[in-house]
Coordinates of C-alpha atoms and ligand atoms in Angstrom, one line a residue:
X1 CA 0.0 0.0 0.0
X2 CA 1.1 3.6 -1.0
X3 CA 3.0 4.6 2.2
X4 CA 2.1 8.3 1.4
X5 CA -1.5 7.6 2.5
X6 CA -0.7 5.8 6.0
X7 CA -1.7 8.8 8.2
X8 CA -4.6 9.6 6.4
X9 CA -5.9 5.1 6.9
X10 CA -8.3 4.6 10.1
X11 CA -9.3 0.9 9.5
X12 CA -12.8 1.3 11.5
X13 CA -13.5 -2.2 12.0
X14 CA -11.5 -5.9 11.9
X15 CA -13.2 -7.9 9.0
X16 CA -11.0 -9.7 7.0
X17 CA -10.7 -8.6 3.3
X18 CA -13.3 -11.4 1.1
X19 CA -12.2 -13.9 -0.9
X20 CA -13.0 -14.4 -4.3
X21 CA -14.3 -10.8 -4.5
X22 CA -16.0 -9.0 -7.8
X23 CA -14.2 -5.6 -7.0
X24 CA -13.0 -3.1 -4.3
X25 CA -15.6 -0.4 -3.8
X26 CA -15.1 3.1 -2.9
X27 CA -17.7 4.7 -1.2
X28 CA -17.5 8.8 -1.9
X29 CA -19.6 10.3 0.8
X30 CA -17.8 13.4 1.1
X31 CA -15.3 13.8 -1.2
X32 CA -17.4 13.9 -4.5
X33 CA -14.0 14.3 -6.9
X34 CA -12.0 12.3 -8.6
X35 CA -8.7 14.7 -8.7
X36 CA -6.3 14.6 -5.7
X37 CA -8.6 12.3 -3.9
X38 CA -6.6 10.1 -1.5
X39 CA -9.5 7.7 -0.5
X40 CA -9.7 7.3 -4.2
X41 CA -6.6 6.6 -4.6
X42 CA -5.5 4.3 -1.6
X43 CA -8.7 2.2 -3.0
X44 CA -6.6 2.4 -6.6
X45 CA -4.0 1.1 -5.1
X46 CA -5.6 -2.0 -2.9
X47 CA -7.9 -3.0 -6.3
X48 CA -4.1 -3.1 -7.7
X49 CA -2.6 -5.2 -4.9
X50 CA -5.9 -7.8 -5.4
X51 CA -5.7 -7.3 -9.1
X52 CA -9.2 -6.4 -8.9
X53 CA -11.3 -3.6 -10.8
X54 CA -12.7 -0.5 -8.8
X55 CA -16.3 0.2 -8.1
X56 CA -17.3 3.7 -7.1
X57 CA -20.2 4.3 -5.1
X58 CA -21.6 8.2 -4.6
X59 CA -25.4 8.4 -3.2
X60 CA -27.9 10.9 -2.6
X61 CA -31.0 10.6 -0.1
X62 CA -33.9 12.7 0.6
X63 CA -33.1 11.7 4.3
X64 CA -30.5 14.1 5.3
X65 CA -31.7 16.8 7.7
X66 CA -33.2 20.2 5.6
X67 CA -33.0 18.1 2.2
X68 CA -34.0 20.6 -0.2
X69 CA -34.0 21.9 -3.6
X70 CA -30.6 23.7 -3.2
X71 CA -28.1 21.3 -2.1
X72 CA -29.2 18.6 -3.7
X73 CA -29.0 20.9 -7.2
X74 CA -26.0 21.6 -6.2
X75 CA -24.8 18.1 -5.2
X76 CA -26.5 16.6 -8.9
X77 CA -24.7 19.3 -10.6
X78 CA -21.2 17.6 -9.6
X79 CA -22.4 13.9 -10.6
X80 CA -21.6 14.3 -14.9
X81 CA -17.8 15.4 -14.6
X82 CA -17.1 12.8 -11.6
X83 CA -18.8 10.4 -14.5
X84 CA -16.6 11.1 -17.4
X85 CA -13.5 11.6 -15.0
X86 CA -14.3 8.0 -13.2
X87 CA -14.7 6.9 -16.7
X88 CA -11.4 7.9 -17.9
X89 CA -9.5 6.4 -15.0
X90 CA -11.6 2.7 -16.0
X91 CA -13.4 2.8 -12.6
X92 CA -16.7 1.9 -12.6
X93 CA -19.6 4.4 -10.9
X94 CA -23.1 3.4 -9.3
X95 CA -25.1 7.0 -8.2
X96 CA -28.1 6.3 -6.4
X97 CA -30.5 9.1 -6.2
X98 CA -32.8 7.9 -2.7
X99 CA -35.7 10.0 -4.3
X100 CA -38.5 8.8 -2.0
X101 CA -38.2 7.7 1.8
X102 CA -40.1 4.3 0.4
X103 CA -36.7 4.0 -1.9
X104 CA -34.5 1.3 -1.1
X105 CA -32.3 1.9 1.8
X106 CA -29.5 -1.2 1.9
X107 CA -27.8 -0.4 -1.8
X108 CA -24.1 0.3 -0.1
X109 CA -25.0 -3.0 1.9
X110 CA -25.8 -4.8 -1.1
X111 CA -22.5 -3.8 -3.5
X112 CA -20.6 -4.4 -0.2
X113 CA -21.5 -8.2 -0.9
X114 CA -19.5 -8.5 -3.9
X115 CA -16.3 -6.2 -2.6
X116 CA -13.6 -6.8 -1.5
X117 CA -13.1 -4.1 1.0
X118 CA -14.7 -0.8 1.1
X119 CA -12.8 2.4 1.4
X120 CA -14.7 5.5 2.6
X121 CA -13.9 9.6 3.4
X122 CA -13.2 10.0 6.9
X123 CA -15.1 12.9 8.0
X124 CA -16.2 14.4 11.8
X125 CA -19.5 15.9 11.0
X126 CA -23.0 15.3 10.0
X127 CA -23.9 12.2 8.3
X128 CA -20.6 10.9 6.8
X129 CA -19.4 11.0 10.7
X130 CA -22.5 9.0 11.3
X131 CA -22.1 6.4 8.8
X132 CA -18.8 5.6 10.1
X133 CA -20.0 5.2 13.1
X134 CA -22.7 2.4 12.5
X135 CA -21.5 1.3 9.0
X136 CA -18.5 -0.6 9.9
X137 CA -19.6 -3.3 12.4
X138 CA -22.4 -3.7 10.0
X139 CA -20.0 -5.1 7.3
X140 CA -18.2 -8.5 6.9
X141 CA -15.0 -6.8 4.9
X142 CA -12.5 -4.3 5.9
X143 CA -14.2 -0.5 6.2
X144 CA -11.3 1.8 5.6
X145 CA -11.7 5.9 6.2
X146 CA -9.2 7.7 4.8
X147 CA -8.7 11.5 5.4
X148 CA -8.6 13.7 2.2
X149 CA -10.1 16.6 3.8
X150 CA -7.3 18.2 5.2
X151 CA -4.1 19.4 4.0
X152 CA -2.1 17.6 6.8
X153 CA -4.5 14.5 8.1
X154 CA -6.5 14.6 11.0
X155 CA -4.4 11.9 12.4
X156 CA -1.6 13.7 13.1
X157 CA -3.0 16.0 15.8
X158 CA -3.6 13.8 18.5
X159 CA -5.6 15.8 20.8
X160 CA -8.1 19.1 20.6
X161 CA -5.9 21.9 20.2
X162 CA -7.0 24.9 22.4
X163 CA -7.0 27.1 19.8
X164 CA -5.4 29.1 17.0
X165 CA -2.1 29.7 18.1
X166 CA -1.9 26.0 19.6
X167 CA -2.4 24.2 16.4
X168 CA 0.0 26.9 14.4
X169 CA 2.8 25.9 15.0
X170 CA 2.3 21.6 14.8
X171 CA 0.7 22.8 11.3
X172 CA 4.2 24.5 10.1
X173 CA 6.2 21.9 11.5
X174 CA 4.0 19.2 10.0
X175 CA 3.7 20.8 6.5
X176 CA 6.6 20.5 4.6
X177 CA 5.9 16.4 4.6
X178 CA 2.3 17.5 3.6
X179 CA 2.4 19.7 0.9
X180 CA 4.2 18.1 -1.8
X181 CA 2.3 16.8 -5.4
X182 CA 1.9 13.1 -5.2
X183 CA 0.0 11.2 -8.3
X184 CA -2.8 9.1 -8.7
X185 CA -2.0 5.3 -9.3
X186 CA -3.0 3.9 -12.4
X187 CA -5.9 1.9 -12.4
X188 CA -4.8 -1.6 -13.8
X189 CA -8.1 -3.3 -14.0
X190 CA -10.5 -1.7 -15.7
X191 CA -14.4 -1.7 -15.1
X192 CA -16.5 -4.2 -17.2
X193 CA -19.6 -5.5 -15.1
X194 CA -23.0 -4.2 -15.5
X195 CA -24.0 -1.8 -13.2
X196 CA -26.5 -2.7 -11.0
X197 CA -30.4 -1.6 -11.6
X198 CA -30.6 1.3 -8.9
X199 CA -28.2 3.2 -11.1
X200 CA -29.2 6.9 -11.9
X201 CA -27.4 8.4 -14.3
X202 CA -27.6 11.9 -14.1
X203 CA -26.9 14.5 -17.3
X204 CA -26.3 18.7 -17.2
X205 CA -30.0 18.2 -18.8
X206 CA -31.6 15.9 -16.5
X207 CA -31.2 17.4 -12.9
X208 CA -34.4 19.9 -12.2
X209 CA -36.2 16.7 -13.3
X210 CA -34.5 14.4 -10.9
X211 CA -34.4 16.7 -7.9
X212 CA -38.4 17.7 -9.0
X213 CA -38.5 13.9 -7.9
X214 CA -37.2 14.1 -4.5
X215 CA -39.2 13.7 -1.2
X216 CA -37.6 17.2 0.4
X217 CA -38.0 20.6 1.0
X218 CA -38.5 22.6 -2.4
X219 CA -39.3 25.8 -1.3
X220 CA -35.1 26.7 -1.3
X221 CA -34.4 27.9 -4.7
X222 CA -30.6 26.7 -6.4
X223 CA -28.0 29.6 -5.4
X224 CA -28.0 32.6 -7.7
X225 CA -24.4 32.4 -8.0
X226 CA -23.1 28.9 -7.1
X227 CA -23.5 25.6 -9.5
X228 CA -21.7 22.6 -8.3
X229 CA -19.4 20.1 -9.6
X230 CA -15.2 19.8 -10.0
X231 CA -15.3 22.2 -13.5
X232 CA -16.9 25.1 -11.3
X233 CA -14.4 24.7 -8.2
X234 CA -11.4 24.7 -10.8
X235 CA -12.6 28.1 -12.1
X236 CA -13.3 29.5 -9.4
X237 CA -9.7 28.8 -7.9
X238 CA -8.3 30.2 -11.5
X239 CA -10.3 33.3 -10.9
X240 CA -9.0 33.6 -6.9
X241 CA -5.3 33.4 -8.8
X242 CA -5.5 35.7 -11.4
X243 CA -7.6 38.2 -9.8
X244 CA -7.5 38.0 -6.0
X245 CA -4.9 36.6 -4.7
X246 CA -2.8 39.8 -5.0
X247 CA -5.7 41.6 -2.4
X248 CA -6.6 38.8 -0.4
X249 CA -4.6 40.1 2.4
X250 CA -5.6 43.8 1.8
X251 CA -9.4 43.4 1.0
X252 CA -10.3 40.2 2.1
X253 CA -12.9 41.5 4.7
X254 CA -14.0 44.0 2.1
X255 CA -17.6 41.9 0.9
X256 CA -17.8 44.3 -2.3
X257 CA -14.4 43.9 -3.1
X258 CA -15.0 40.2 -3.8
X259 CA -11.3 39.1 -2.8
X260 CA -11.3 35.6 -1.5
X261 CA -11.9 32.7 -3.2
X262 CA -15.6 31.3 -2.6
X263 CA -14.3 28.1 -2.7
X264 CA -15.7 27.3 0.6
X265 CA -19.0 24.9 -0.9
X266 CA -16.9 23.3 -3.2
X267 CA -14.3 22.4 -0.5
X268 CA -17.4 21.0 2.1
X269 CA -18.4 18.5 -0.6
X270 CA -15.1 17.7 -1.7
X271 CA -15.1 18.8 -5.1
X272 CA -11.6 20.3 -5.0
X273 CA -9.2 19.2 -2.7
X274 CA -7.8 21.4 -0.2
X275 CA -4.5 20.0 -0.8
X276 CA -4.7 20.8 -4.5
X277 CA -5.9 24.4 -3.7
X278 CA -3.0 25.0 -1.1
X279 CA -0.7 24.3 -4.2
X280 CA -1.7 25.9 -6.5
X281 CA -2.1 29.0 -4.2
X282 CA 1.7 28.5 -2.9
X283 CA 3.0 28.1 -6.9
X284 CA 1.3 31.1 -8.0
X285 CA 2.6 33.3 -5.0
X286 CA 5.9 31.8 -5.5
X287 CA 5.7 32.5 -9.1
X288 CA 4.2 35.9 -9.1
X289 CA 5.8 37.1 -5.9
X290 CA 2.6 37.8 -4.1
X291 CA 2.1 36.3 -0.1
X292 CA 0.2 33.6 0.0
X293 CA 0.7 32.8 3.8
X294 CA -2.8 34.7 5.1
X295 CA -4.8 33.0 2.6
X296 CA -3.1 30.3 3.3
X297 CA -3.8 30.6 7.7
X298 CA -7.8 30.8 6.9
X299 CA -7.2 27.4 4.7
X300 CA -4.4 25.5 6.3
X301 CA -4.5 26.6 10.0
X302 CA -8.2 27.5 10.7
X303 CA -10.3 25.2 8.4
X304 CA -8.1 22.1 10.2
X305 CA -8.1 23.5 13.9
X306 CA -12.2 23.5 13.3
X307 CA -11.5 20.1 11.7
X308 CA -9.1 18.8 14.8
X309 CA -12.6 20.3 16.9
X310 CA -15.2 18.1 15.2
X311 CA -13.0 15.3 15.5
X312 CA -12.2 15.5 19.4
X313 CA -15.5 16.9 20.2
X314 CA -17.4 14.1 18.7
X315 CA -21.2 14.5 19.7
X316 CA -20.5 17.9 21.2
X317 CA -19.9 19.5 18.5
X318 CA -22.7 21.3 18.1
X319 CA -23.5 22.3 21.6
X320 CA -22.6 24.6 23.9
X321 CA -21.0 22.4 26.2
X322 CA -17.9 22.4 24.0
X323 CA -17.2 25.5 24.6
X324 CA -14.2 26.7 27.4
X325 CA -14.7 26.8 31.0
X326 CA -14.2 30.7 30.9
X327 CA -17.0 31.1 27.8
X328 CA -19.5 29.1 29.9
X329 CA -19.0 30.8 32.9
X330 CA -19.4 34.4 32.0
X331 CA -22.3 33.2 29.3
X332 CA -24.2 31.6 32.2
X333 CA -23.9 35.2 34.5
X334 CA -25.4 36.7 31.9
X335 CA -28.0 34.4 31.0
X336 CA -30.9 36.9 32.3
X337 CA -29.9 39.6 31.0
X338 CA -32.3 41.5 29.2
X339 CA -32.6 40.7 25.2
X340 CA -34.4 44.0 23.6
X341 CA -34.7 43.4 20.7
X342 CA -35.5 39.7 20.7
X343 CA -36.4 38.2 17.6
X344 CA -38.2 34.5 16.7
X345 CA -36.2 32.2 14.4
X346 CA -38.8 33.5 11.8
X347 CA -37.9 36.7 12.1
X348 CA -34.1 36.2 12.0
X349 CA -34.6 34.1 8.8
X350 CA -37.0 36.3 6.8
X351 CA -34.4 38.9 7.5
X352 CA -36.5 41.1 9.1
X353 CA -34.5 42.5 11.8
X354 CA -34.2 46.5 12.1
X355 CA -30.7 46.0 10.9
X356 CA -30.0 46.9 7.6
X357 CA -26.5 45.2 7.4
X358 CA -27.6 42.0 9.5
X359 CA -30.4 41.9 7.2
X360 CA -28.2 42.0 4.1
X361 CA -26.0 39.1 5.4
X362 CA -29.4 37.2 6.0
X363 CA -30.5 38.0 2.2
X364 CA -26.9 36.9 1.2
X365 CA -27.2 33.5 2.9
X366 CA -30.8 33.2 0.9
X367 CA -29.6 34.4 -2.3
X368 CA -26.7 32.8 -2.7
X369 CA -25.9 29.9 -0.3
X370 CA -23.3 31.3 1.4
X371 CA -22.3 34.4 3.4
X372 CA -18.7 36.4 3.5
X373 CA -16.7 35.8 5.4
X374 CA -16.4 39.1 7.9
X375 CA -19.8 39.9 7.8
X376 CA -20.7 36.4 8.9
X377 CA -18.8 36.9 12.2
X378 CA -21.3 39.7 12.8
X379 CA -24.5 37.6 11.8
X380 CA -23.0 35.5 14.4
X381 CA -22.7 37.7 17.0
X382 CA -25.8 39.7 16.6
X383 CA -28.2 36.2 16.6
X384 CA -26.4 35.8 20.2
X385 CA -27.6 39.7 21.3
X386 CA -31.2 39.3 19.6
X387 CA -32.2 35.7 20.7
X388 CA -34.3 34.6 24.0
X389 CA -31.0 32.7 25.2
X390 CA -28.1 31.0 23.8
X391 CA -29.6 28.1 23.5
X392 CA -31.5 29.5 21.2
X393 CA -29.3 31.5 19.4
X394 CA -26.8 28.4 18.5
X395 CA -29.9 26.4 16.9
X396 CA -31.2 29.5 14.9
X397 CA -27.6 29.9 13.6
X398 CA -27.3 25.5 12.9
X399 CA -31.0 25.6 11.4
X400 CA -30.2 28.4 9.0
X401 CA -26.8 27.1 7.8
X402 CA -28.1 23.6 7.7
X403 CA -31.5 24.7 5.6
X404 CA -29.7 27.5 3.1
X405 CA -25.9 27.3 3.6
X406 CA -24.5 25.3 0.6
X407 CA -20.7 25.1 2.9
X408 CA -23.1 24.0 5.9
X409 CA -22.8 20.8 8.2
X410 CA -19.0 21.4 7.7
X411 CA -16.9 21.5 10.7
X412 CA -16.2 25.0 9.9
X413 CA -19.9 25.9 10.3
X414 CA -20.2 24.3 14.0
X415 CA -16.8 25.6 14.8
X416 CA -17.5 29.3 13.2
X417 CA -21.2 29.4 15.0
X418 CA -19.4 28.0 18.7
X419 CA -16.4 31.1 17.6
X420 CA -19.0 33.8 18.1
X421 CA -19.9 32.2 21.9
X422 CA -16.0 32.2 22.4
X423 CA -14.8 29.0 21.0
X424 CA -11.0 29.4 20.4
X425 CA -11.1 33.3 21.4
X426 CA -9.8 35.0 24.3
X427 CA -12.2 36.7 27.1
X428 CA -12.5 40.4 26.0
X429 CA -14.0 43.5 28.3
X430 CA -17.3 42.3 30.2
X431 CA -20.5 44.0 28.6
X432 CA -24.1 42.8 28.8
X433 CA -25.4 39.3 27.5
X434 CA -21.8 39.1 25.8
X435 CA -20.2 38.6 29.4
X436 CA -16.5 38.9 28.0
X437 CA -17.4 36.9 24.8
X438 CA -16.2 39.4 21.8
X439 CA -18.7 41.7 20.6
X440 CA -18.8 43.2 17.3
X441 CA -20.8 46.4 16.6
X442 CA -23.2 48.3 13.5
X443 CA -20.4 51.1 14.0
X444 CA -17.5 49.1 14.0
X445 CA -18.8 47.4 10.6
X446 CA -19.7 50.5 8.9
X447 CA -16.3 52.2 10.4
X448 CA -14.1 49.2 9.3
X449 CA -15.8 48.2 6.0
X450 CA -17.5 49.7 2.8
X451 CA -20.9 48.2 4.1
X452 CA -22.6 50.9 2.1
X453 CA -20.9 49.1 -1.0
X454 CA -21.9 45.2 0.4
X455 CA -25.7 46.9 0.8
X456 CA -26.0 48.1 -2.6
X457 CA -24.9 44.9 -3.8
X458 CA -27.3 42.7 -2.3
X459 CA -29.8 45.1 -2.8
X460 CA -29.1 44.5 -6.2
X461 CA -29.2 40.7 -5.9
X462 CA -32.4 40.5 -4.6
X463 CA -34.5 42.8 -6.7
X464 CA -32.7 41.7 -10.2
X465 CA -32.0 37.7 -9.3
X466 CA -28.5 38.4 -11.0
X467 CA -25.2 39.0 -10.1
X468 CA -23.6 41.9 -10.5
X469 CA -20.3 41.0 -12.0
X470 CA -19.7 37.2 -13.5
X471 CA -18.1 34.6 -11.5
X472 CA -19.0 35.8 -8.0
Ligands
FAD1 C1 -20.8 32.2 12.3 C2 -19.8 31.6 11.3 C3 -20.2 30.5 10.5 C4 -19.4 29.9 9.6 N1 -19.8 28.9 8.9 C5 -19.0 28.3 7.9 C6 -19.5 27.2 7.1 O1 -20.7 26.8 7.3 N2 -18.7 26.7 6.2 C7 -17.4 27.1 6.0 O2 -16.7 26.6 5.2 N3 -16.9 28.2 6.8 C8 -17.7 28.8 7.7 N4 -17.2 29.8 8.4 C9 -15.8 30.3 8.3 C10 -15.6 31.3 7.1 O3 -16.5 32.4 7.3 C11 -15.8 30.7 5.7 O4 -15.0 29.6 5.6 C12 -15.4 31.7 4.6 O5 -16.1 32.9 4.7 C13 -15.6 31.0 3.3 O6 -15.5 31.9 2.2 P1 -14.3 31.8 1.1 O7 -14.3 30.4 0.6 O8 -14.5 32.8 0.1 O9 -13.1 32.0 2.1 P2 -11.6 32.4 1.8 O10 -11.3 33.6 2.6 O11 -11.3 32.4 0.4 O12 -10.8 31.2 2.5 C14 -10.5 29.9 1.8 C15 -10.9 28.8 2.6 O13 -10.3 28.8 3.9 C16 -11.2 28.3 4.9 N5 -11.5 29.4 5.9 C17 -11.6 30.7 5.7 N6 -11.9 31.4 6.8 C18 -12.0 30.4 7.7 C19 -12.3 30.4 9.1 N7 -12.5 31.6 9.8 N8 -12.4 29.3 9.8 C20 -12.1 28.1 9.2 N9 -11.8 28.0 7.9 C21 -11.8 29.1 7.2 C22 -12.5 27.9 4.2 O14 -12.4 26.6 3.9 C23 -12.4 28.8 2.9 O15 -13.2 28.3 1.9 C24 -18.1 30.4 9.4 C25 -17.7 31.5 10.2 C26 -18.5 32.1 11.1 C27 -18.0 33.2 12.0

């Protein structure tokens, strides 16, 4: 086996691997590529070692909490190019759309009966972290998760960091071994069995019908300005290099002045690999003498201390209780504090506070999946001041990101919703509700940012349905 991969291999239960197997069978829950994939590719190379032919498995269920119209657009979208790609490497590839709850509900169980093994993403949140929980036992082969989330695997961190400037430095002295190229093994055997009956096969012309068939929610429209799928990530990156990269460190918290990358749904479902991204990024710094090391902080250091979090914090990681000693403490003194105003959940997410710049973030979120980065902070912080408790203002911010955020369920979103209640912060100067939690104000946003710019823009947004510049 490919030695490269041996930190990113959790074996997750002991079956032995099944003789006289048809194929090994990769099972892509959350890593819907087929470039710079290590799961992928350590199930390359076992199908190799066995001299066997590759079967890849990618599903899509109604089941999934706020199933709606959006994601699973967005999801579909992805499904041709991992096709054509799988096709060209001579992998075989079952998608099963679970349109209906009544649909069948054992298919991975039944393609596991002719593998050899099955190879999964390893994963700490949401479903995929559910999966491989109760999967493996369930299985008479080997149930392998490997890591290709993270730049330098999840593995190698070997308890939750405290915070930011904890995890930094492990992450520079682990990252010259990480970020190197490595290349896919060649597939020897290629795919030549049928595929079984539950098969969708899923075209660019094809998907509104398919997801018109789906027991979920359709009242969330597709994002005005996010398709999904491997082609989109790619340009998107192109566009961060040859446009933004050069101001990511200047205007990054600008939202008008569109400087970061956007890559963020595309790197929840996998689509582009972080890895692949961090390259790319470092090359064309290197190349074009421009800094890549902030961009490359939000990427590297804070996307895998949120992924070190889900990992150690296991069930807790969306609840307060994860949260430090000195957070609880000074949010429980402050429990009673007066909330005026005090919005409903309904009222948060119809955007109908008395807040024109937290309303704007709200109408981003609904418009286009996704919120920027800065502003979201705020969102944050201001649910926390307008809620009944904190309680309530943690599952107002999880409900909306799970229902209209297409990065949601990611262990950035739990991680970025428990930041605003203190979460790898520092205690600041006590105030009301806030205790010594961080507090971010209207003045302070319109002080430190052209929020008159971001307001225009969404503005914009919502009465045209467009974008106002391409690629966005
Ligand atoms: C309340 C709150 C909720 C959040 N929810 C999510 C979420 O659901 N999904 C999500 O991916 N991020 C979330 N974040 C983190 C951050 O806001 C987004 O990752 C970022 O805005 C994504 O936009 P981008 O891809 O253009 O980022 P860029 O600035 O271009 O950064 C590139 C990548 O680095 C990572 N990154 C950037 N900032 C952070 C950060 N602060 N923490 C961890 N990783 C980071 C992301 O993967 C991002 O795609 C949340 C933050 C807060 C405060």
């Amino acid at each position: 086996m490919n030695s490269l991969f041996h930190d990113r291999v959790r074996g997750l239960n002991q079956a032995p691997l099944r003789p006289h197997a048809q194929y090994v069978l990769y099972w892509s829950q959350m890593n819907r590529r087929v470039s710079g994939n290590h799961a992928l590719a350590h199930a390359i190379s076992l199908a190799n070692s066995l001299k066997l032919p590759l079967l890849v498995y990618e599903a899509l269920t109604c089941t999934y909490r706020q199933a709606n119209r959006r994601l699973h657009t967005f999801i579909l979208e992805g499904v041709p190019e991992t096709a054509k790609r799988l096709a060209a490497l001579g992998a075989g590839y079952v998608f099963y759309l679970r349109a209906r709850k009544s649909d069948s509900n054992n298919t991975l169980y039944r393609l596991a009966e002719n593998a050899a093994a099955l190879i999964t993403d390893d994963y700490p949140t949401f479903i995929a972290a559910q999966h491989n929980s109760s999967v493996p036992a369930k299985l008479s082969i080997p149930y392998l998760a490997v890591d290709s989330s993270c730049v330098i695997p999840m593995n190698r961190f070997e308890k939750r960091e405290y915070a930011a400037y904890t995890i930094r430095p492990k992450v520079h002295r682990l990252l010259p071994e990480y970020l190197k190229p490595w290349d896919m093994p060649v597939l020897r055997q290629r795919w030549n069995l049928p595929l079984p009956a539950f098969h969708t096969e899923v075209t660019a012309g094809n998907i509104d019908a398919l997801v018109a068939s789906c027991e979920i929610d359709h009242s969330v429209a597709p994002s005005l300005t996010f398709r999904g799928g491997a082609l989109e990530a790619e340009k998107r990156l192109a566009v961060f290099l040859d446009r933004n990269l050069r101001r990511y460190s200047t205007d990054r918290n600008h939202p008008a002045a569109h400087a970061t990358s956007n890559l963020s749904p595309y790197l929840h479902f996998g689509m582009i690999s972080a890895l692949d991204v961090a390259l790319a990024v470092e090359r064309h710094g290197l190349e074009n003498n421009l800094s890549s090391a902030e961009f490359l902080e939000e990427m590297i250091v804070r996307r895998e201390l949120a992924f070190n979090f889900a990992r150690y914090a296991g069930r807790q990681t969306e609840c307060l209780s994860s949260l430090p000693d000195w957070a609880r403490r000074t949010l429980l003194a402050h429990a009673t504090d007066e909330r005026k105003p005090c919005y409903s959940r309904e009222q948060f997410e119809r955007a109908l506070t008395h807040d024109d710049i937290w309303n704007a973030t709200q109408k981003e979120l609904l418009l286009r999946g996704k919120m920027h980065g800065y502003y979201r902070m705020y969102w944050g912080k201001k649910i926390i001041e307008w809620s009944p408790t904190c309680q309530d203002a943690l599952e107002t911010m999880i409900y909306l990101h799970d229902k209209y955020a297409l990065d949601g369920r990611d262990p950035n979103t739990y991680t970025g919703i428990l930041w605003c209640f203190g979460l790898h912060d520092r205690p600041w100067g006590e105030r009301s509700i806030f205790g010594q939690i961080r507090f971010m104000s209207y003045d302070g946003m319109k002080r430190k940012t052209d929020s008159a710019a971001y307001l225009r823009e969404i503005a914009w947004l919502e009465s045209t349905g467009c974008e106002p510049h391409p690629l966005q």
